[in-house]
Short mmCIF file of C-alpha atoms and ligand atoms in Angstrom, two decimals:
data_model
loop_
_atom_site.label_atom_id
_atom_site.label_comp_id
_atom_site.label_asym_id
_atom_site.label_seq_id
_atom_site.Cartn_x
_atom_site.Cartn_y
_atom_site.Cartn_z
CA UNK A 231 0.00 0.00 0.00
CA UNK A 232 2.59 2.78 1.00
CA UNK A 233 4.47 1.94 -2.16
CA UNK A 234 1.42 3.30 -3.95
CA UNK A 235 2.59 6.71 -3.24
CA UNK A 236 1.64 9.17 -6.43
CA UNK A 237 2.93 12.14 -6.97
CA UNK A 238 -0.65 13.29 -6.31
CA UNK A 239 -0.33 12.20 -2.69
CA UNK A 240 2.57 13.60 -1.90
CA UNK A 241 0.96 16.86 -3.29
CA UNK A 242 -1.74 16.62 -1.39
CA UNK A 243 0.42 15.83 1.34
CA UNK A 244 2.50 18.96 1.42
CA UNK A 245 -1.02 20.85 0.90
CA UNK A 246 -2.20 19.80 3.75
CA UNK A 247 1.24 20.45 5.70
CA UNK A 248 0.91 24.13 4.18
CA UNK A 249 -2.59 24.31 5.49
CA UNK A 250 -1.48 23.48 9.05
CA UNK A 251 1.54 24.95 8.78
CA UNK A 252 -0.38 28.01 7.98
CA UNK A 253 -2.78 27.83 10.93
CA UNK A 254 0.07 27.77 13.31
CA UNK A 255 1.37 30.75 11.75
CA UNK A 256 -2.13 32.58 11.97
CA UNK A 257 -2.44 31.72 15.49
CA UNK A 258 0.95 33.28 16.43
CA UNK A 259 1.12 36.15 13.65
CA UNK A 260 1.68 39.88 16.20
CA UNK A 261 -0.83 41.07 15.26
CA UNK A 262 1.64 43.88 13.17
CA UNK A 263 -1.32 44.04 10.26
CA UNK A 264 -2.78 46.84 9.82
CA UNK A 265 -4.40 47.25 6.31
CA UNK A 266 -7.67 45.68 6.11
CA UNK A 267 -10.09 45.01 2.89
CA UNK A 268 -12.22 48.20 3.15
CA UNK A 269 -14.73 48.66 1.09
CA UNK A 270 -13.41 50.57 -1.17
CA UNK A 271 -10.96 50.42 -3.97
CA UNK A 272 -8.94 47.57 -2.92
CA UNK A 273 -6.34 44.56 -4.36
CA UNK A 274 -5.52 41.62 -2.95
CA UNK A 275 -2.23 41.81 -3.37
CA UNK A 276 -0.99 45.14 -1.93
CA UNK A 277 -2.74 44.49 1.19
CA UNK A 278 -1.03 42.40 5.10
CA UNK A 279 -1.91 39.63 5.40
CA UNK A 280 -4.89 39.53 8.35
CA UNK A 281 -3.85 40.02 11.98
CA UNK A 282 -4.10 36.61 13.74
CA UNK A 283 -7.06 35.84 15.36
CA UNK A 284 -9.21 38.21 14.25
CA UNK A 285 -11.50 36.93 12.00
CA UNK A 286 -13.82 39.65 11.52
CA UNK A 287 -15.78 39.53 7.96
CA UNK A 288 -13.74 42.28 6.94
CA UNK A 289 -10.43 39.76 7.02
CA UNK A 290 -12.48 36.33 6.21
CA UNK A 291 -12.37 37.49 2.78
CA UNK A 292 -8.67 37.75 2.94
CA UNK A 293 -8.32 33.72 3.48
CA UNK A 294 -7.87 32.60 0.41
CA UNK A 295 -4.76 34.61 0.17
CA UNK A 296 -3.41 33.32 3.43
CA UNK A 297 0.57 32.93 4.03
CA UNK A 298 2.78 30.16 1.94
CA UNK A 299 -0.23 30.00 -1.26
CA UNK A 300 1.55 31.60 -3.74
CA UNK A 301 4.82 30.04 -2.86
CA UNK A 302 3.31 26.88 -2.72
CA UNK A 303 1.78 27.12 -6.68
CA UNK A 304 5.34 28.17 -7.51
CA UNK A 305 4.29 31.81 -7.82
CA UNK A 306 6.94 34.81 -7.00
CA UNK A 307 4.92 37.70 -7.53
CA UNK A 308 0.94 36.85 -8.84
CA UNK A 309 -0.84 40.17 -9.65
CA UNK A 310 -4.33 41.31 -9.25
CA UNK A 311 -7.51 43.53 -10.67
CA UNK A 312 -8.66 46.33 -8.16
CA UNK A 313 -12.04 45.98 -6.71
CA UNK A 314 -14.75 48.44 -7.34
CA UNK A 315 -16.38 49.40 -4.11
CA UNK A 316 -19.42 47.53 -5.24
CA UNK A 317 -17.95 44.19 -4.58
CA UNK A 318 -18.84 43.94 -1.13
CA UNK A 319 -16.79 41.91 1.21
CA UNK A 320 -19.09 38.29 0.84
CA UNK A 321 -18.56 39.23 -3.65
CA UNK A 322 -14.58 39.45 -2.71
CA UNK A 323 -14.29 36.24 -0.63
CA UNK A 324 -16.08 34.45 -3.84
CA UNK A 325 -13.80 36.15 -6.03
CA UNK A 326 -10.60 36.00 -3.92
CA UNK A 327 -11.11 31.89 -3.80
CA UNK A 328 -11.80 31.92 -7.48
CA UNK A 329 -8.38 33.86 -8.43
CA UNK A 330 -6.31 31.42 -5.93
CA UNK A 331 -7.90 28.87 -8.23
CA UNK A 332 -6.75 30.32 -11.18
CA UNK A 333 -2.96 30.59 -9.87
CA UNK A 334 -3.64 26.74 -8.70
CA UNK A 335 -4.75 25.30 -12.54
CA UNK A 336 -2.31 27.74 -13.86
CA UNK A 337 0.80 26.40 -11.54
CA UNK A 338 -0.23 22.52 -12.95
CA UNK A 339 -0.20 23.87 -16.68
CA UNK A 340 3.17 25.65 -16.43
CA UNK A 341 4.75 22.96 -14.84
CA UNK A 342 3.61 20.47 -17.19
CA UNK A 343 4.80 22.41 -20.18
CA UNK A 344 7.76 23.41 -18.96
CA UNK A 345 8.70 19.65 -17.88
CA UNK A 346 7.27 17.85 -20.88
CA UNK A 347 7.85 20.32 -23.40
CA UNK A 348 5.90 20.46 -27.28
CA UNK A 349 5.51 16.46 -27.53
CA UNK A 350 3.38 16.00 -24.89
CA UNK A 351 -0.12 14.70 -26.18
CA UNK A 352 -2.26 16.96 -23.84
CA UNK A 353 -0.09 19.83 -26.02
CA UNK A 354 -0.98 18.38 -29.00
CA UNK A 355 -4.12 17.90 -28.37
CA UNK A 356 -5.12 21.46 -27.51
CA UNK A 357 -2.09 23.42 -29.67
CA UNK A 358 -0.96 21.05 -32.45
CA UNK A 359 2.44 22.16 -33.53
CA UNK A 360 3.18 25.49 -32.17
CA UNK A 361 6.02 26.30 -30.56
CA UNK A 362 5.68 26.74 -26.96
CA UNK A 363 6.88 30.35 -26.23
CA UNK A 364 3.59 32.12 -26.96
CA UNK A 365 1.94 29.69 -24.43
CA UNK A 366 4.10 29.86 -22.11
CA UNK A 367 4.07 33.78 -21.92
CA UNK A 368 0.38 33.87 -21.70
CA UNK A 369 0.51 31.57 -19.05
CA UNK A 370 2.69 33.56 -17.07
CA UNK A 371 1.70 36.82 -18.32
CA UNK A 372 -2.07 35.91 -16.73
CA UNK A 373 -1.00 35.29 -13.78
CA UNK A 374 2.04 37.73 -13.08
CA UNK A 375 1.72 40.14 -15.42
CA UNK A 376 0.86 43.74 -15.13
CA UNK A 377 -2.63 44.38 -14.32
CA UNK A 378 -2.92 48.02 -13.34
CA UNK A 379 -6.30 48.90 -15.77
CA UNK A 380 -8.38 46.32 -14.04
CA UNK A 381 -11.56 46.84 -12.26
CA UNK A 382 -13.47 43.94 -10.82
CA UNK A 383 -17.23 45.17 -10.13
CA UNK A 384 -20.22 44.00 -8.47
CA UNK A 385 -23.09 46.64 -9.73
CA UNK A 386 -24.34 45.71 -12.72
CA UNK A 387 -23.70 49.30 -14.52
CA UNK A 388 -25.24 47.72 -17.99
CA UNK A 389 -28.08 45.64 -16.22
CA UNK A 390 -27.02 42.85 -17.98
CA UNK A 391 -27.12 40.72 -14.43
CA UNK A 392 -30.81 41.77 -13.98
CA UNK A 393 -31.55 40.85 -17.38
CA UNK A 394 -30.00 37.55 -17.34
CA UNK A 395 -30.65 36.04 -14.18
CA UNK A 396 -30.68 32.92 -14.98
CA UNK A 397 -27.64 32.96 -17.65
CA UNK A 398 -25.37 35.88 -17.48
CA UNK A 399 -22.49 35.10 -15.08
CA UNK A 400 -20.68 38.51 -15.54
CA UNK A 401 -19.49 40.91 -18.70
CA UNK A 402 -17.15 42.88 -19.61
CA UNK A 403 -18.40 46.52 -19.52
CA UNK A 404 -18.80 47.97 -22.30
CA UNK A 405 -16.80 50.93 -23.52
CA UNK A 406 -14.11 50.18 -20.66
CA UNK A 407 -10.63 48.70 -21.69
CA UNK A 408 -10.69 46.89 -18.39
CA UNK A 409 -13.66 46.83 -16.18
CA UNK A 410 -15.21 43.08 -15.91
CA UNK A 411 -18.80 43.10 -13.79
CA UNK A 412 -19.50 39.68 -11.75
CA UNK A 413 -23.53 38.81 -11.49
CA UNK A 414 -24.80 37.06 -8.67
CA UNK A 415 -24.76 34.07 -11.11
CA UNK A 416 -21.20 33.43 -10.62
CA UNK A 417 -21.08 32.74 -6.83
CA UNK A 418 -24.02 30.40 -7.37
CA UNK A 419 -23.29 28.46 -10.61
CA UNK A 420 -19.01 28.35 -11.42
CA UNK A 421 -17.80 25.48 -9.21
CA UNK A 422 -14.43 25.22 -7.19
CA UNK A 423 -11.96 23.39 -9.10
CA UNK A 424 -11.29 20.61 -6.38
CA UNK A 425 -14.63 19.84 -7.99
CA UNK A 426 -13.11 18.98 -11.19
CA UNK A 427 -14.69 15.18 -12.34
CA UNK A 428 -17.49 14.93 -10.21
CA UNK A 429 -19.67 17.46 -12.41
CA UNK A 430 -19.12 15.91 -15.63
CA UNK A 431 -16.61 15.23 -18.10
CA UNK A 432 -15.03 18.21 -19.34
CA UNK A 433 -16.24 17.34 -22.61
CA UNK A 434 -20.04 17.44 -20.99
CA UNK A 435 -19.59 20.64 -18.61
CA UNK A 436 -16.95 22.67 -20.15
CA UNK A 437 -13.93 24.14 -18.89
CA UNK A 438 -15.68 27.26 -17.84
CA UNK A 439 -17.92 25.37 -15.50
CA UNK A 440 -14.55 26.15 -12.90
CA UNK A 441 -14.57 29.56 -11.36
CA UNK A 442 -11.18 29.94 -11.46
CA UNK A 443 -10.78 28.72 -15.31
CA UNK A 444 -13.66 31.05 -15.79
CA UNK A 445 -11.66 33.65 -14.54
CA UNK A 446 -8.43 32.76 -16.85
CA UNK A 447 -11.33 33.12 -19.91
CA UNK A 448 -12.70 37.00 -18.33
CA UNK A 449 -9.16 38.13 -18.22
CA UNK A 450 -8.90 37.78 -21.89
CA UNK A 451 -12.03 40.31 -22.43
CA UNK A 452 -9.80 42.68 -21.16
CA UNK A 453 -7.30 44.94 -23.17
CA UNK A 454 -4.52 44.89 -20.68
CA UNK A 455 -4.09 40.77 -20.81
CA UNK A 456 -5.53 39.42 -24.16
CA UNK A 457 -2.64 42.63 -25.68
CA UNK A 458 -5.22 44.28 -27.30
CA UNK A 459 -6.51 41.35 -28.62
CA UNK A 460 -3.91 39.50 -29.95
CA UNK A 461 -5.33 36.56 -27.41
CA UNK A 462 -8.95 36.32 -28.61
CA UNK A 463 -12.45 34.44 -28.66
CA UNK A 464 -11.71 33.15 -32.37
CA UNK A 465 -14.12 29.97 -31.76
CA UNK A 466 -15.96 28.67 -28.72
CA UNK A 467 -17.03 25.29 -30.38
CA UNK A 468 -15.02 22.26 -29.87
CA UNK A 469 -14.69 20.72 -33.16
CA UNK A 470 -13.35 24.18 -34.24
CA UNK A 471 -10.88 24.48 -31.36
CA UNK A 472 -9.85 20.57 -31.97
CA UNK A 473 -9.68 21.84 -35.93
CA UNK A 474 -7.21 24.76 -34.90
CA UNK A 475 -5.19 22.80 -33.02
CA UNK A 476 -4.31 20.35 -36.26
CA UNK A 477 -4.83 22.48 -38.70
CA UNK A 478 -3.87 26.25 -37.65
CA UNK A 479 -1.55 26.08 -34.92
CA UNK A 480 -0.98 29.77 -34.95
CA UNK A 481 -4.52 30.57 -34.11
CA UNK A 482 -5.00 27.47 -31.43
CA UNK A 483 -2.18 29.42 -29.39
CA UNK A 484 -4.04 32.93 -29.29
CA UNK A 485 -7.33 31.37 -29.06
CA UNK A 486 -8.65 31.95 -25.76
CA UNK A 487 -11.20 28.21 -25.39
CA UNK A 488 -7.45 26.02 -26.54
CA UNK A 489 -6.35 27.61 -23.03
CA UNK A 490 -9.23 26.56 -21.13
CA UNK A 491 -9.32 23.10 -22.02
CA UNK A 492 -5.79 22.62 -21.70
CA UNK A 493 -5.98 23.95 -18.20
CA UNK A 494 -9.14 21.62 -17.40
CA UNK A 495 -7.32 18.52 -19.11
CA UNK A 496 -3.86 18.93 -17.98
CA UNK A 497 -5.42 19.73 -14.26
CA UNK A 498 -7.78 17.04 -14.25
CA UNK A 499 -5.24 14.47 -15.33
CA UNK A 500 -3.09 15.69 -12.45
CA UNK A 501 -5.22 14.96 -10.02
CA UNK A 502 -7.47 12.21 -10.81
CA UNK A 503 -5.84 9.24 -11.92
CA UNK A 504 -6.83 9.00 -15.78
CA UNK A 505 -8.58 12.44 -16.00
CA UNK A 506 -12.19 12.79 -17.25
CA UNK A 507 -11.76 14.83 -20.64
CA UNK A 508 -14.59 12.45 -21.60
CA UNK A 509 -15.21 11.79 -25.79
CA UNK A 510 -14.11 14.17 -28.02
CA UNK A 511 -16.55 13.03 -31.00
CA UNK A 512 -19.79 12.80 -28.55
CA UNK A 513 -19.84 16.94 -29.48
C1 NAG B 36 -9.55 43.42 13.51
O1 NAG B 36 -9.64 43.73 12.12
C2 NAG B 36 -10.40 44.89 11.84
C3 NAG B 36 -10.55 45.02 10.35
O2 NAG B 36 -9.35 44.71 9.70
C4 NAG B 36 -9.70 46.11 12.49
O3 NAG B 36 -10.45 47.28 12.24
C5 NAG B 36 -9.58 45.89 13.98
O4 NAG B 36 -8.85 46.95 14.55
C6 NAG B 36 -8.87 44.57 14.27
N1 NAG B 36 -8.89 44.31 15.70
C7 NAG B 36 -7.83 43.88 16.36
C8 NAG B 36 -8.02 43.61 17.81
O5 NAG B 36 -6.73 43.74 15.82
C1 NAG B 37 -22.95 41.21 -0.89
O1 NAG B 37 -23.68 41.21 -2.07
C2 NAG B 37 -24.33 39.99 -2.34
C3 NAG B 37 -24.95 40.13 -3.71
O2 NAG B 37 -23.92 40.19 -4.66
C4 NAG B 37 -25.33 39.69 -1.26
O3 NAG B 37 -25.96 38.45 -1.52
C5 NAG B 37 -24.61 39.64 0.06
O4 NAG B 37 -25.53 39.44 1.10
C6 NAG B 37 -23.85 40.91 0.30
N1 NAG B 37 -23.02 40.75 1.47
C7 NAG B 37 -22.93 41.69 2.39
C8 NAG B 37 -22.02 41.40 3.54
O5 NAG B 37 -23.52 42.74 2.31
C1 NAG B 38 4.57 14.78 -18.13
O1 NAG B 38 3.78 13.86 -18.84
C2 NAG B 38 3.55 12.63 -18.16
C3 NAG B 38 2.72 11.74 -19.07
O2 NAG B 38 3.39 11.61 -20.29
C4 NAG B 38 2.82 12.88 -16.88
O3 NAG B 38 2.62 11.68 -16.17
C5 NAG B 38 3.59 13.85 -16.04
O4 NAG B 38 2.84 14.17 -14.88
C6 NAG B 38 3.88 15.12 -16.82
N1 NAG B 38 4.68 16.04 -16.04
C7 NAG B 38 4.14 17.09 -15.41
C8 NAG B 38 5.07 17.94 -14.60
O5 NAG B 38 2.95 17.39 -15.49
C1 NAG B 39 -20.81 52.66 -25.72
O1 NAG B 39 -20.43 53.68 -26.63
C2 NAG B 39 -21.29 53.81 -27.75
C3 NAG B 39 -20.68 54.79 -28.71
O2 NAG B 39 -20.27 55.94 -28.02
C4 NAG B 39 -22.68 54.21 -27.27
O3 NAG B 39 -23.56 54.31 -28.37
C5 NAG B 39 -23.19 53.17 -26.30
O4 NAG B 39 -24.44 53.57 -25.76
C6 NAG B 39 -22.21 52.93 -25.17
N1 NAG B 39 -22.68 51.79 -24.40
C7 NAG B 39 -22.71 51.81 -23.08
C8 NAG B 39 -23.26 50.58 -22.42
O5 NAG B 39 -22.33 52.74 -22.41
C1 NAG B 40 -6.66 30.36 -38.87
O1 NAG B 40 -7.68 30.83 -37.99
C2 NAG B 40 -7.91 32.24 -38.12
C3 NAG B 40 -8.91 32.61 -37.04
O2 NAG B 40 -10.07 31.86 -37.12
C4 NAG B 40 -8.40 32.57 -39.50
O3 NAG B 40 -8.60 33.95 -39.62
C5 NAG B 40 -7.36 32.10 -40.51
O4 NAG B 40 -7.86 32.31 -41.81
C6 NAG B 40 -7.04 30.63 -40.30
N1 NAG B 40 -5.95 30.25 -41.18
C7 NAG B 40 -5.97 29.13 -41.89
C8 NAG B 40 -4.77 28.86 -42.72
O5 NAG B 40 -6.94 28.37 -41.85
#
């Protein structure tokens, strides 16, 4: 049995040692923090970490972002959109989980490229023949790049939410370069990604099913990341992204859906032994 041990264990292992790890660091921090997530204007990133011990709501929606998480995906220096002082602090706590998710799939993705390089069938699959530079950059461009024009808001300013209850999960505003409104939708429908292959094949749900691959997608509505559009929605079906990967490699790598399924399958075969892409000709 103990010779059984997967690299996914021992993963999961030293997650759960950060976890605890981190716990006993909460419970002694000094209490030295002083910034706290007001409710206005605000990033994750350029704010202390919360005081020990004082879990008021205000700092709950810090969690996600708690000591050793960054480190741990292999991330020096993640960056983050500002909040809009419509995103109250229960829309931030949703939001803050859902962009730790995206550094998590993102982390499993960069490692696997950067360990099994352009011949690895999960490449293929999704990118066909390009090289890997352009990939790679977007990759780490998403997660660490410069991200100074970006507004996450809660308000609705279009209505679109209101319109949409039932289908809209957020939008880019219009007429912004950078502004990206969350509906209520989002906190209700997009799923944590340790929830990857119990809702479905990826084939069945799609990629954007994941809050946190969802995100990776919204980022790309945005001037600042997809650079001015060079990384773009050219097709959303799936026989057309399969058909860019073979056939126009140079589109597969700026085409925003060959990133999300690559995420989903390359994170999904991580951690569940076997994956669950599910059939590629059922669509
Ligand atoms: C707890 O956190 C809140 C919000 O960050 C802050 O206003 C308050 O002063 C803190 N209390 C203590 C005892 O540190
Ligand atoms: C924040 O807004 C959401 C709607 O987006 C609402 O359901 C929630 O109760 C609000 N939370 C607080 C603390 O006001
Ligand atoms: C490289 O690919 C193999 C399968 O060919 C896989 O088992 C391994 O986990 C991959 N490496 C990384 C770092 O993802
Ligand atoms: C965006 O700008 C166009 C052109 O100025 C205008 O017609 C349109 O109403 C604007 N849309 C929104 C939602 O502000
Ligand atoms: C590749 O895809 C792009 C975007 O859909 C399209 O504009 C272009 O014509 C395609 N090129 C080839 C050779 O099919």
């Amino acid at each position: 049995m103990m010779n059984s041990i997967t690299s996914s264990n021992i993963l999961l292992t030293l997650y759960l040692a950060l976890i605890a790890q981190a716990s006993i660091v909460v419970k002694r921090a000094d209490s030295s923090s002083t910034s706290s997530a007001s409710s206005t204007s605000s990033s994750p990133a350029t704010i202390s970490k919360p005081a020990s011990a004082n879990l008021t709501t205000e700092n709950q929606a810090l969690a996600p972002f708690q000591d050793g998480v960054f480190e741990f995906f292999g991330w020096t220096n993640p960056t983050f959109p500002q909040y809009h002082n419509s995103c109250n602090i229960t829309n931030q706590r949703m939001i803050n989980g859902a962009l730790i998710d995206t550094l998590e799939v993102s982390s499993f993705a960069r490692d696997r490229l950067l360990a099994n390089g352009t011949s690895d069938e999960i490449y293929k699959r999704w990118f066909g023949d390009a090289p890997l530079f352009t990939v790679a950059g977007v990759i780490e461009n998403t997660i660490q790049g410069v991200k100074d024009d970006l507004l996450f808001r809660c308000d609705d300013p279009q209505g679109g939410c209101a319109a949409n209850p039932t289908s809209w999960w957020g939008y880019h505003v219009l007429n912004t370069t950078g502004e990206t409104n969350f509906c209520d939708l989002f906190y209700s429908g997009k799923k944590p990604l340790t929830h990857i292959c119990f809702e479905g094949t990826i084939v069945e749900v799609g990629p954007t099913l994941y809050a946190g691959i969802d995100l990776f997608h919204r980022y790309f509505h945005l001037d600042q990341m997809s650079s001015e559009g060079y990384i773009g929605e050219y097709t959303e079906e799936l026989d057309d992204i399969l058909a860019l990967a073979q056939n126009n490699a140079t589109y597969a790598v700026r085409n925003v859906d060959n990133y999300l399924y690559y995420l989903a399958d390359v994170y999904a075969e991580a951690v569940i032994p076997g994956g669950c892409l599910g059939d590629l000709s059922e669509n």
